[in-house]
């Protein structure tokens, strides 16, 4: 008897989440097609359709994105091509082979002005090009594939790729003082936990698609903190693990003190109760993820 492996196609395979997804999917017994932009231009509908038709995946997970938030303000066409058109073509191609489509989105679809946490039902109001392009991508996926899951997340970090944890460790080894924004709040989210959450949902999408509540879900880290508090936790862990002899002095900044081309949400706190109720997935434990801080050290 030949056992047919479940087939999963992962785009953005070199990114923070895509890298973890590829490793975890292979370890969990999936037949994996992991691709990045050097192997597939997701903004080319013919190329996307051809590859999906050839591979015949059971699930497509799109972890590819134009994530340079400040550059997006001037690279508008590229942002919408990668964040809206690419997901649309992937979702359409997935539909053509009856595959489920899982797509990663962002807290930037919200204004960031709300008190408390954002639920999936809250009104969207992106404040910049990045958020607008990601929202357009959500809408495109929803329209193109009825078997879709949109996973919104925030403040992603991991051992692979560039992120806030790695930046702090690099700057902390070079400077005695750092100014860190203290009036933007969110939930740091470990890339490996995002990958694990996506694979739980992908497993159900293949095993019991009729029982899946398709739609939008939030997944992020807890407890919620500001960037200043997150930086302090990073340095505390770095000193504990002897990556740094001592932590730099951290000075609290306001958003106004640190202007950027794109507006950052003041509140990126996501309510993760829906994903727990539907899939039993707990919020990311970012404190636990920082126990592996040695792996984030500059090489």
PDB file of C-alpha atoms in Angstrom:
ATOM      1  CA  UNK A   1       0.000   0.000   0.000  1.00  0.00           C
ATOM      2  CA  UNK A   2       1.386   3.390  -1.015  1.00  0.00           C
ATOM      3  CA  UNK A   3       0.859   6.120   1.575  1.00  0.00           C
ATOM      4  CA  UNK A   4       0.222   9.458  -0.102  1.00  0.00           C
ATOM      5  CA  UNK A   5       1.851  12.337   1.802  1.00  0.00           C
ATOM      6  CA  UNK A   6      -0.141  15.506   2.332  1.00  0.00           C
ATOM      7  CA  UNK A   7       1.246  18.143  -0.013  1.00  0.00           C
ATOM      8  CA  UNK A   8       1.950  21.686   1.115  1.00  0.00           C
ATOM      9  CA  UNK A   9       3.267  24.589  -0.951  1.00  0.00           C
ATOM     10  CA  UNK A  10       5.007  27.339   1.024  1.00  0.00           C
ATOM     11  CA  UNK A  11       5.885  30.709  -0.503  1.00  0.00           C
ATOM     12  CA  UNK A  12       8.296  33.136   1.135  1.00  0.00           C
ATOM     13  CA  UNK A  13      10.336  30.148   2.305  1.00  0.00           C
ATOM     14  CA  UNK A  14      13.427  32.224   3.150  1.00  0.00           C
ATOM     15  CA  UNK A  15      11.529  34.634   5.396  1.00  0.00           C
ATOM     16  CA  UNK A  16      11.183  34.410   9.154  1.00  0.00           C
ATOM     17  CA  UNK A  17       7.937  32.431   9.169  1.00  0.00           C
ATOM     18  CA  UNK A  18       8.491  30.622   5.878  1.00  0.00           C
ATOM     19  CA  UNK A  19      11.812  29.223   7.088  1.00  0.00           C
ATOM     20  CA  UNK A  20      10.190  27.809  10.248  1.00  0.00           C
ATOM     21  CA  UNK A  21       7.210  26.537   8.269  1.00  0.00           C
ATOM     22  CA  UNK A  22       9.436  24.595   5.897  1.00  0.00           C
ATOM     23  CA  UNK A  23      11.396  22.963   8.718  1.00  0.00           C
ATOM     24  CA  UNK A  24       8.311  22.086  10.754  1.00  0.00           C
ATOM     25  CA  UNK A  25       6.279  20.806   7.787  1.00  0.00           C
ATOM     26  CA  UNK A  26       9.092  18.491   6.746  1.00  0.00           C
ATOM     27  CA  UNK A  27       9.490  17.259  10.333  1.00  0.00           C
ATOM     28  CA  UNK A  28       5.731  16.636  10.528  1.00  0.00           C
ATOM     29  CA  UNK A  29       5.657  14.396   7.484  1.00  0.00           C
ATOM     30  CA  UNK A  30       4.312  16.739   4.817  1.00  0.00           C
ATOM     31  CA  UNK A  31       5.446  16.574   1.207  1.00  0.00           C
ATOM     32  CA  UNK A  32       6.814  20.138   0.992  1.00  0.00           C
ATOM     33  CA  UNK A  33       7.371  22.466  -1.932  1.00  0.00           C
ATOM     34  CA  UNK A  34       9.171  25.443  -0.362  1.00  0.00           C
ATOM     35  CA  UNK A  35       9.816  28.322  -2.712  1.00  0.00           C
ATOM     36  CA  UNK A  36      11.010  31.901  -2.556  1.00  0.00           C
ATOM     37  CA  UNK A  37      11.194  34.701  -5.106  1.00  0.00           C
ATOM     38  CA  UNK A  38      14.262  33.164  -6.759  1.00  0.00           C
ATOM     39  CA  UNK A  39      12.077  30.196  -7.796  1.00  0.00           C
ATOM     40  CA  UNK A  40       8.698  31.847  -8.276  1.00  0.00           C
ATOM     41  CA  UNK A  41       7.505  35.383  -8.908  1.00  0.00           C
ATOM     42  CA  UNK A  42       4.120  35.324  -7.191  1.00  0.00           C
ATOM     43  CA  UNK A  43       3.131  38.458  -9.135  1.00  0.00           C
ATOM     44  CA  UNK A  44       3.265  36.429 -12.383  1.00  0.00           C
ATOM     45  CA  UNK A  45      -0.137  34.696 -12.639  1.00  0.00           C
ATOM     46  CA  UNK A  46       0.954  32.290 -15.381  1.00  0.00           C
ATOM     47  CA  UNK A  47       3.996  31.144 -13.421  1.00  0.00           C
ATOM     48  CA  UNK A  48       1.910  30.710 -10.268  1.00  0.00           C
ATOM     49  CA  UNK A  49      -0.789  28.758 -12.072  1.00  0.00           C
ATOM     50  CA  UNK A  50       1.703  26.530 -13.834  1.00  0.00           C
ATOM     51  CA  UNK A  51       3.562  25.590 -10.651  1.00  0.00           C
ATOM     52  CA  UNK A  52       0.395  24.929  -8.646  1.00  0.00           C
ATOM     53  CA  UNK A  53      -1.074  22.801 -11.438  1.00  0.00           C
ATOM     54  CA  UNK A  54       2.161  20.823 -11.659  1.00  0.00           C
ATOM     55  CA  UNK A  55       2.579  20.261  -7.899  1.00  0.00           C
ATOM     56  CA  UNK A  56      -1.112  19.780  -7.000  1.00  0.00           C
ATOM     57  CA  UNK A  57      -0.853  20.859  -3.338  1.00  0.00           C
ATOM     58  CA  UNK A  58      -3.483  20.122  -0.717  1.00  0.00           C
ATOM     59  CA  UNK A  59      -2.654  23.421   1.019  1.00  0.00           C
ATOM     60  CA  UNK A  60      -0.946  26.634  -0.099  1.00  0.00           C
ATOM     61  CA  UNK A  61       0.539  28.818   2.638  1.00  0.00           C
ATOM     62  CA  UNK A  62       1.587  32.285   1.548  1.00  0.00           C
ATOM     63  CA  UNK A  63       4.357  33.627   3.777  1.00  0.00           C
ATOM     64  CA  UNK A  64       5.703  35.959   1.078  1.00  0.00           C
ATOM     65  CA  UNK A  65       5.223  39.704   1.549  1.00  0.00           C
ATOM     66  CA  UNK A  66       6.653  43.137   0.922  1.00  0.00           C
ATOM     67  CA  UNK A  67       7.285  43.943   4.585  1.00  0.00           C
ATOM     68  CA  UNK A  68       9.489  47.042   4.369  1.00  0.00           C
ATOM     69  CA  UNK A  69       6.931  49.310   6.030  1.00  0.00           C
ATOM     70  CA  UNK A  70       8.736  52.613   5.428  1.00  0.00           C
ATOM     71  CA  UNK A  71       9.878  51.765   1.894  1.00  0.00           C
ATOM     72  CA  UNK A  72       6.303  50.856   1.038  1.00  0.00           C
ATOM     73  CA  UNK A  73       5.355  54.531   1.271  1.00  0.00           C
ATOM     74  CA  UNK A  74       7.321  55.146  -1.937  1.00  0.00           C
ATOM     75  CA  UNK A  75       7.352  51.606  -3.390  1.00  0.00           C
ATOM     76  CA  UNK A  76       3.580  51.598  -3.774  1.00  0.00           C
ATOM     77  CA  UNK A  77       3.325  49.510  -6.946  1.00  0.00           C
ATOM     78  CA  UNK A  78       5.684  46.854  -5.598  1.00  0.00           C
ATOM     79  CA  UNK A  79       3.776  46.696  -2.298  1.00  0.00           C
ATOM     80  CA  UNK A  80       0.433  46.101  -3.981  1.00  0.00           C
ATOM     81  CA  UNK A  81       1.890  43.685  -6.521  1.00  0.00           C
ATOM     82  CA  UNK A  82       3.411  41.476  -3.818  1.00  0.00           C
ATOM     83  CA  UNK A  83       0.871  41.962  -1.023  1.00  0.00           C
ATOM     84  CA  UNK A  84      -2.359  42.026  -3.066  1.00  0.00           C
ATOM     85  CA  UNK A  85      -1.832  40.566  -6.532  1.00  0.00           C
ATOM     86  CA  UNK A  86       0.461  37.716  -5.480  1.00  0.00           C
ATOM     87  CA  UNK A  87      -1.954  36.367  -2.856  1.00  0.00           C
ATOM     88  CA  UNK A  88      -4.805  36.718  -5.363  1.00  0.00           C
ATOM     89  CA  UNK A  89      -3.001  34.601  -7.968  1.00  0.00           C
ATOM     90  CA  UNK A  90      -1.996  32.002  -5.383  1.00  0.00           C
ATOM     91  CA  UNK A  91      -5.554  31.773  -4.032  1.00  0.00           C
ATOM     92  CA  UNK A  92      -7.022  31.444  -7.526  1.00  0.00           C
ATOM     93  CA  UNK A  93      -4.526  28.729  -8.444  1.00  0.00           C
ATOM     94  CA  UNK A  94      -5.232  26.925  -5.160  1.00  0.00           C
ATOM     95  CA  UNK A  95      -8.958  26.992  -5.969  1.00  0.00           C
ATOM     96  CA  UNK A  96      -8.272  25.431  -9.367  1.00  0.00           C
ATOM     97  CA  UNK A  97      -6.776  22.315  -7.689  1.00  0.00           C
ATOM     98  CA  UNK A  98      -9.212  22.366  -4.713  1.00  0.00           C
ATOM     99  CA  UNK A  99      -6.469  23.353  -2.261  1.00  0.00           C
ATOM    100  CA  UNK A 100      -6.964  25.386   0.900  1.00  0.00           C
ATOM    101  CA  UNK A 101      -5.283  28.795   1.030  1.00  0.00           C
ATOM    102  CA  UNK A 102      -3.632  30.043   4.226  1.00  0.00           C
ATOM    103  CA  UNK A 103      -2.337  33.606   4.140  1.00  0.00           C
ATOM    104  CA  UNK A 104      -0.384  35.672   6.668  1.00  0.00           C
ATOM    105  CA  UNK A 105      -1.561  39.215   7.312  1.00  0.00           C
ATOM    106  CA  UNK A 106      -0.830  41.941   9.841  1.00  0.00           C
ATOM    107  CA  UNK A 107      -1.970  44.213  12.646  1.00  0.00           C
ATOM    108  CA  UNK A 108      -1.312  47.138  10.268  1.00  0.00           C
ATOM    109  CA  UNK A 109      -4.789  46.661   8.754  1.00  0.00           C
ATOM    110  CA  UNK A 110      -6.067  48.484  11.860  1.00  0.00           C
ATOM    111  CA  UNK A 111      -5.722  52.169  12.744  1.00  0.00           C
ATOM    112  CA  UNK A 112      -4.099  51.363  16.082  1.00  0.00           C
ATOM    113  CA  UNK A 113      -6.264  53.917  17.882  1.00  0.00           C
ATOM    114  CA  UNK A 114      -8.577  51.533  19.740  1.00  0.00           C
ATOM    115  CA  UNK A 115      -8.488  50.990  23.498  1.00  0.00           C
ATOM    116  CA  UNK A 116      -8.061  47.311  24.375  1.00  0.00           C
ATOM    117  CA  UNK A 117      -7.431  44.434  21.991  1.00  0.00           C
ATOM    118  CA  UNK A 118      -8.457  44.136  18.351  1.00  0.00           C
ATOM    119  CA  UNK A 119     -10.811  41.297  17.450  1.00  0.00           C
ATOM    120  CA  UNK A 120     -11.304  39.862  13.980  1.00  0.00           C
ATOM    121  CA  UNK A 121     -14.655  41.691  13.771  1.00  0.00           C
ATOM    122  CA  UNK A 122     -13.249  45.160  14.436  1.00  0.00           C
ATOM    123  CA  UNK A 123     -13.358  47.661  11.561  1.00  0.00           C
ATOM    124  CA  UNK A 124     -10.166  47.929   9.504  1.00  0.00           C
ATOM    125  CA  UNK A 125      -8.540  51.281   8.734  1.00  0.00           C
ATOM    126  CA  UNK A 126      -4.922  50.966   7.558  1.00  0.00           C
ATOM    127  CA  UNK A 127      -2.832  54.109   8.052  1.00  0.00           C
ATOM    128  CA  UNK A 128      -0.188  53.521   5.379  1.00  0.00           C
ATOM    129  CA  UNK A 129       0.641  51.772   2.116  1.00  0.00           C
ATOM    130  CA  UNK A 130       1.859  48.571   3.761  1.00  0.00           C
ATOM    131  CA  UNK A 131      -1.354  48.115   5.758  1.00  0.00           C
ATOM    132  CA  UNK A 132      -3.521  49.057   2.779  1.00  0.00           C
ATOM    133  CA  UNK A 133      -1.742  46.576   0.512  1.00  0.00           C
ATOM    134  CA  UNK A 134      -2.013  43.792   3.083  1.00  0.00           C
ATOM    135  CA  UNK A 135      -5.728  44.494   3.563  1.00  0.00           C
ATOM    136  CA  UNK A 136      -6.198  44.352  -0.206  1.00  0.00           C
ATOM    137  CA  UNK A 137      -4.434  40.986  -0.128  1.00  0.00           C
ATOM    138  CA  UNK A 138      -6.832  39.685   2.519  1.00  0.00           C
ATOM    139  CA  UNK A 139      -9.815  40.761   0.425  1.00  0.00           C
ATOM    140  CA  UNK A 140      -8.340  39.186  -2.708  1.00  0.00           C
ATOM    141  CA  UNK A 141      -7.784  35.830  -0.988  1.00  0.00           C
ATOM    142  CA  UNK A 142     -11.280  35.812   0.507  1.00  0.00           C
ATOM    143  CA  UNK A 143     -12.797  36.494  -2.911  1.00  0.00           C
ATOM    144  CA  UNK A 144     -10.657  33.963  -4.799  1.00  0.00           C
ATOM    145  CA  UNK A 145     -10.809  30.907  -2.520  1.00  0.00           C
ATOM    146  CA  UNK A 146     -13.694  29.835  -0.287  1.00  0.00           C
ATOM    147  CA  UNK A 147     -11.351  27.538   1.683  1.00  0.00           C
ATOM    148  CA  UNK A 148      -9.235  30.351   3.117  1.00  0.00           C
ATOM    149  CA  UNK A 149      -7.673  31.266   6.441  1.00  0.00           C
ATOM    150  CA  UNK A 150      -6.204  34.732   6.959  1.00  0.00           C
ATOM    151  CA  UNK A 151      -3.829  34.775   9.932  1.00  0.00           C
ATOM    152  CA  UNK A 152      -3.110  38.260  11.249  1.00  0.00           C
ATOM    153  CA  UNK A 153      -0.044  38.568  13.426  1.00  0.00           C
ATOM    154  CA  UNK A 154       2.288  41.257  14.787  1.00  0.00           C
ATOM    155  CA  UNK A 155       5.813  42.023  15.998  1.00  0.00           C
ATOM    156  CA  UNK A 156       7.346  38.888  14.469  1.00  0.00           C
ATOM    157  CA  UNK A 157      10.785  37.686  15.554  1.00  0.00           C
ATOM    158  CA  UNK A 158      12.819  34.515  15.128  1.00  0.00           C
ATOM    159  CA  UNK A 159      16.299  33.090  14.827  1.00  0.00           C
ATOM    160  CA  UNK A 160      16.225  33.362  11.027  1.00  0.00           C
ATOM    161  CA  UNK A 161      16.029  36.724   9.242  1.00  0.00           C
ATOM    162  CA  UNK A 162      16.096  40.296  10.501  1.00  0.00           C
ATOM    163  CA  UNK A 163      13.980  41.437  13.432  1.00  0.00           C
ATOM    164  CA  UNK A 164      13.830  43.588  16.561  1.00  0.00           C
ATOM    165  CA  UNK A 165      15.523  41.012  18.824  1.00  0.00           C
ATOM    166  CA  UNK A 166      18.571  40.761  16.558  1.00  0.00           C
ATOM    167  CA  UNK A 167      18.731  44.540  16.141  1.00  0.00           C
ATOM    168  CA  UNK A 168      18.670  45.055  19.911  1.00  0.00           C
ATOM    169  CA  UNK A 169      21.443  42.521  20.494  1.00  0.00           C
ATOM    170  CA  UNK A 170      23.603  44.143  17.819  1.00  0.00           C
ATOM    171  CA  UNK A 171      23.050  47.675  19.138  1.00  0.00           C
ATOM    172  CA  UNK A 172      23.393  46.517  22.735  1.00  0.00           C
ATOM    173  CA  UNK A 173      26.877  45.230  21.990  1.00  0.00           C
ATOM    174  CA  UNK A 174      27.858  48.581  20.465  1.00  0.00           C
ATOM    175  CA  UNK A 175      26.254  51.237  22.681  1.00  0.00           C
ATOM    176  CA  UNK A 176      25.877  52.109  26.350  1.00  0.00           C
ATOM    177  CA  UNK A 177      22.506  53.822  25.855  1.00  0.00           C
ATOM    178  CA  UNK A 178      19.554  53.237  23.546  1.00  0.00           C
ATOM    179  CA  UNK A 179      16.343  55.180  22.982  1.00  0.00           C
ATOM    180  CA  UNK A 180      13.346  52.862  22.543  1.00  0.00           C
ATOM    181  CA  UNK A 181       9.752  53.825  21.745  1.00  0.00           C
ATOM    182  CA  UNK A 182       7.504  53.263  24.766  1.00  0.00           C
ATOM    183  CA  UNK A 183       4.060  54.375  23.549  1.00  0.00           C
ATOM    184  CA  UNK A 184       3.386  51.613  20.989  1.00  0.00           C
ATOM    185  CA  UNK A 185       1.909  48.411  22.435  1.00  0.00           C
ATOM    186  CA  UNK A 186       1.610  44.922  21.018  1.00  0.00           C
ATOM    187  CA  UNK A 187       2.382  41.251  21.420  1.00  0.00           C
ATOM    188  CA  UNK A 188       5.808  40.025  20.281  1.00  0.00           C
ATOM    189  CA  UNK A 189       5.243  36.853  18.271  1.00  0.00           C
ATOM    190  CA  UNK A 190       7.745  34.054  17.736  1.00  0.00           C
ATOM    191  CA  UNK A 191       7.987  32.964  14.078  1.00  0.00           C
ATOM    192  CA  UNK A 192       8.183  29.313  15.079  1.00  0.00           C
ATOM    193  CA  UNK A 193       4.874  29.619  16.919  1.00  0.00           C
ATOM    194  CA  UNK A 194       3.234  31.223  13.875  1.00  0.00           C
ATOM    195  CA  UNK A 195       4.466  28.316  11.764  1.00  0.00           C
ATOM    196  CA  UNK A 196       3.152  25.782  14.273  1.00  0.00           C
ATOM    197  CA  UNK A 197      -0.254  27.501  14.359  1.00  0.00           C
ATOM    198  CA  UNK A 198      -0.495  27.505  10.568  1.00  0.00           C
ATOM    199  CA  UNK A 199       0.350  23.811  10.397  1.00  0.00           C
ATOM    200  CA  UNK A 200      -2.333  22.934  12.979  1.00  0.00           C
ATOM    201  CA  UNK A 201      -4.853  24.702  10.760  1.00  0.00           C
ATOM    202  CA  UNK A 202      -3.408  23.160   7.587  1.00  0.00           C
ATOM    203  CA  UNK A 203      -3.725  19.658   9.088  1.00  0.00           C
ATOM    204  CA  UNK A 204      -7.402  20.241   9.811  1.00  0.00           C
ATOM    205  CA  UNK A 205      -7.940  21.790   6.380  1.00  0.00           C
ATOM    206  CA  UNK A 206      -6.765  18.531   4.796  1.00  0.00           C
ATOM    207  CA  UNK A 207      -8.179  16.019   7.292  1.00  0.00           C
ATOM    208  CA  UNK A 208     -11.615  17.549   7.866  1.00  0.00           C
ATOM    209  CA  UNK A 209     -12.257  20.527   5.567  1.00  0.00           C
ATOM    210  CA  UNK A 210     -16.013  20.413   6.158  1.00  0.00           C
ATOM    211  CA  UNK A 211     -15.461  21.132   9.861  1.00  0.00           C
ATOM    212  CA  UNK A 212     -13.145  24.123   9.400  1.00  0.00           C
ATOM    213  CA  UNK A 213     -14.499  27.579  10.138  1.00  0.00           C
ATOM    214  CA  UNK A 214     -12.796  29.409   7.289  1.00  0.00           C
ATOM    215  CA  UNK A 215     -12.082  33.115   7.692  1.00  0.00           C
ATOM    216  CA  UNK A 216      -9.865  35.552   9.578  1.00  0.00           C
ATOM    217  CA  UNK A 217      -7.955  34.688  12.759  1.00  0.00           C
ATOM    218  CA  UNK A 218      -5.614  36.593  15.044  1.00  0.00           C
ATOM    219  CA  UNK A 219      -2.452  35.016  16.420  1.00  0.00           C
ATOM    220  CA  UNK A 220       0.145  36.961  18.380  1.00  0.00           C
ATOM    221  CA  UNK A 221       2.187  36.917  21.549  1.00  0.00           C
ATOM    222  CA  UNK A 222       1.310  37.571  25.167  1.00  0.00           C
ATOM    223  CA  UNK A 223       1.799  39.296  27.538  1.00  0.00           C
ATOM    224  CA  UNK A 224       1.321  42.595  25.731  1.00  0.00           C
ATOM    225  CA  UNK A 225       4.146  45.096  26.143  1.00  0.00           C
ATOM    226  CA  UNK A 226       5.570  48.230  24.549  1.00  0.00           C
ATOM    227  CA  UNK A 227       8.812  48.213  22.549  1.00  0.00           C
ATOM    228  CA  UNK A 228      10.766  49.602  25.518  1.00  0.00           C
ATOM    229  CA  UNK A 229       9.552  46.759  27.749  1.00  0.00           C
ATOM    230  CA  UNK A 230      10.288  44.180  25.062  1.00  0.00           C
ATOM    231  CA  UNK A 231      13.818  45.555  24.656  1.00  0.00           C
ATOM    232  CA  UNK A 232      14.373  45.387  28.416  1.00  0.00           C
ATOM    233  CA  UNK A 233      13.282  41.738  28.444  1.00  0.00           C
ATOM    234  CA  UNK A 234      15.672  40.980  25.571  1.00  0.00           C
ATOM    235  CA  UNK A 235      18.617  42.552  27.382  1.00  0.00           C
ATOM    236  CA  UNK A 236      17.749  40.889  30.672  1.00  0.00           C
ATOM    237  CA  UNK A 237      17.828  37.530  28.881  1.00  0.00           C
ATOM    238  CA  UNK A 238      21.043  38.434  27.027  1.00  0.00           C
ATOM    239  CA  UNK A 239      22.812  39.254  30.295  1.00  0.00           C
ATOM    240  CA  UNK A 240      21.448  36.104  31.937  1.00  0.00           C
ATOM    241  CA  UNK A 241      22.856  33.979  29.107  1.00  0.00           C
ATOM    242  CA  UNK A 242      26.132  35.955  29.097  1.00  0.00           C
ATOM    243  CA  UNK A 243      25.668  37.315  25.572  1.00  0.00           C
ATOM    244  CA  UNK A 244      26.246  40.764  27.064  1.00  0.00           C
ATOM    245  CA  UNK A 245      28.264  41.714  30.135  1.00  0.00           C
ATOM    246  CA  UNK A 246      25.670  44.345  30.990  1.00  0.00           C
ATOM    247  CA  UNK A 247      22.529  45.794  29.470  1.00  0.00           C
ATOM    248  CA  UNK A 248      22.631  49.272  27.922  1.00  0.00           C
ATOM    249  CA  UNK A 249      20.641  52.037  29.575  1.00  0.00           C
ATOM    250  CA  UNK A 250      17.256  52.231  27.888  1.00  0.00           C
ATOM    251  CA  UNK A 251      15.650  55.639  27.496  1.00  0.00           C
ATOM    252  CA  UNK A 252      11.916  55.766  26.793  1.00  0.00           C
ATOM    253  CA  UNK A 253      10.945  57.639  23.608  1.00  0.00           C
ATOM    254  CA  UNK A 254       7.575  58.702  22.262  1.00  0.00           C
ATOM    255  CA  UNK A 255       6.514  58.023  18.688  1.00  0.00           C
ATOM    256  CA  UNK A 256       6.885  61.765  18.085  1.00  0.00           C
ATOM    257  CA  UNK A 257      10.530  61.544  19.206  1.00  0.00           C
ATOM    258  CA  UNK A 258      11.242  58.936  16.532  1.00  0.00           C
ATOM    259  CA  UNK A 259       9.498  59.964  13.301  1.00  0.00           C
ATOM    260  CA  UNK A 260       9.297  57.432  10.453  1.00  0.00           C
ATOM    261  CA  UNK A 261       7.931  57.677   6.891  1.00  0.00           C
ATOM    262  CA  UNK A 262       5.110  55.256   7.733  1.00  0.00           C
ATOM    263  CA  UNK A 263       2.840  55.660  10.741  1.00  0.00           C
ATOM    264  CA  UNK A 264       3.113  52.836  13.284  1.00  0.00           C
ATOM    265  CA  UNK A 265       0.004  51.644  15.145  1.00  0.00           C
ATOM    266  CA  UNK A 266      -0.012  52.826  18.755  1.00  0.00           C
ATOM    267  CA  UNK A 267      -2.018  49.721  19.624  1.00  0.00           C
ATOM    268  CA  UNK A 268      -1.200  46.404  17.941  1.00  0.00           C
ATOM    269  CA  UNK A 269      -2.712  44.197  20.631  1.00  0.00           C
ATOM    270  CA  UNK A 270      -4.617  41.339  18.985  1.00  0.00           C
ATOM    271  CA  UNK A 271      -7.376  39.332  20.653  1.00  0.00           C
ATOM    272  CA  UNK A 272      -6.495  35.641  20.137  1.00  0.00           C
ATOM    273  CA  UNK A 273      -9.575  34.008  21.650  1.00  0.00           C
ATOM    274  CA  UNK A 274     -11.132  32.986  18.330  1.00  0.00           C
ATOM    275  CA  UNK A 275      -8.171  30.850  17.219  1.00  0.00           C
ATOM    276  CA  UNK A 276      -8.130  29.149  20.620  1.00  0.00           C
ATOM    277  CA  UNK A 277     -11.854  28.441  20.502  1.00  0.00           C
ATOM    278  CA  UNK A 278     -11.718  27.026  16.963  1.00  0.00           C
ATOM    279  CA  UNK A 279      -8.336  25.267  16.907  1.00  0.00           C
ATOM    280  CA  UNK A 280      -7.133  25.096  20.529  1.00  0.00           C
ATOM    281  CA  UNK A 281      -4.134  27.291  19.670  1.00  0.00           C
ATOM    282  CA  UNK A 282      -2.712  29.329  22.548  1.00  0.00           C
ATOM    283  CA  UNK A 283      -1.075  32.763  22.070  1.00  0.00           C
ATOM    284  CA  UNK A 284       2.661  32.789  21.387  1.00  0.00           C
ATOM    285  CA  UNK A 285       4.773  32.717  24.570  1.00  0.00           C
ATOM    286  CA  UNK A 286       7.498  35.182  23.631  1.00  0.00           C
ATOM    287  CA  UNK A 287       9.223  34.921  27.006  1.00  0.00           C
ATOM    288  CA  UNK A 288       9.757  31.220  26.347  1.00  0.00           C
ATOM    289  CA  UNK A 289      11.041  31.926  22.837  1.00  0.00           C
ATOM    290  CA  UNK A 290      13.684  34.279  24.257  1.00  0.00           C
ATOM    291  CA  UNK A 291      15.173  31.398  26.275  1.00  0.00           C
ATOM    292  CA  UNK A 292      16.906  30.500  23.015  1.00  0.00           C
ATOM    293  CA  UNK A 293      18.444  33.971  22.781  1.00  0.00           C
ATOM    294  CA  UNK A 294      21.945  32.678  22.085  1.00  0.00           C
ATOM    295  CA  UNK A 295      20.678  31.672  18.619  1.00  0.00           C
ATOM    296  CA  UNK A 296      19.838  35.333  17.884  1.00  0.00           C
ATOM    297  CA  UNK A 297      23.350  36.621  18.618  1.00  0.00           C
ATOM    298  CA  UNK A 298      25.200  38.447  15.804  1.00  0.00           C
ATOM    299  CA  UNK A 299      27.597  36.090  14.041  1.00  0.00           C
TER     300      UNK A 299
END
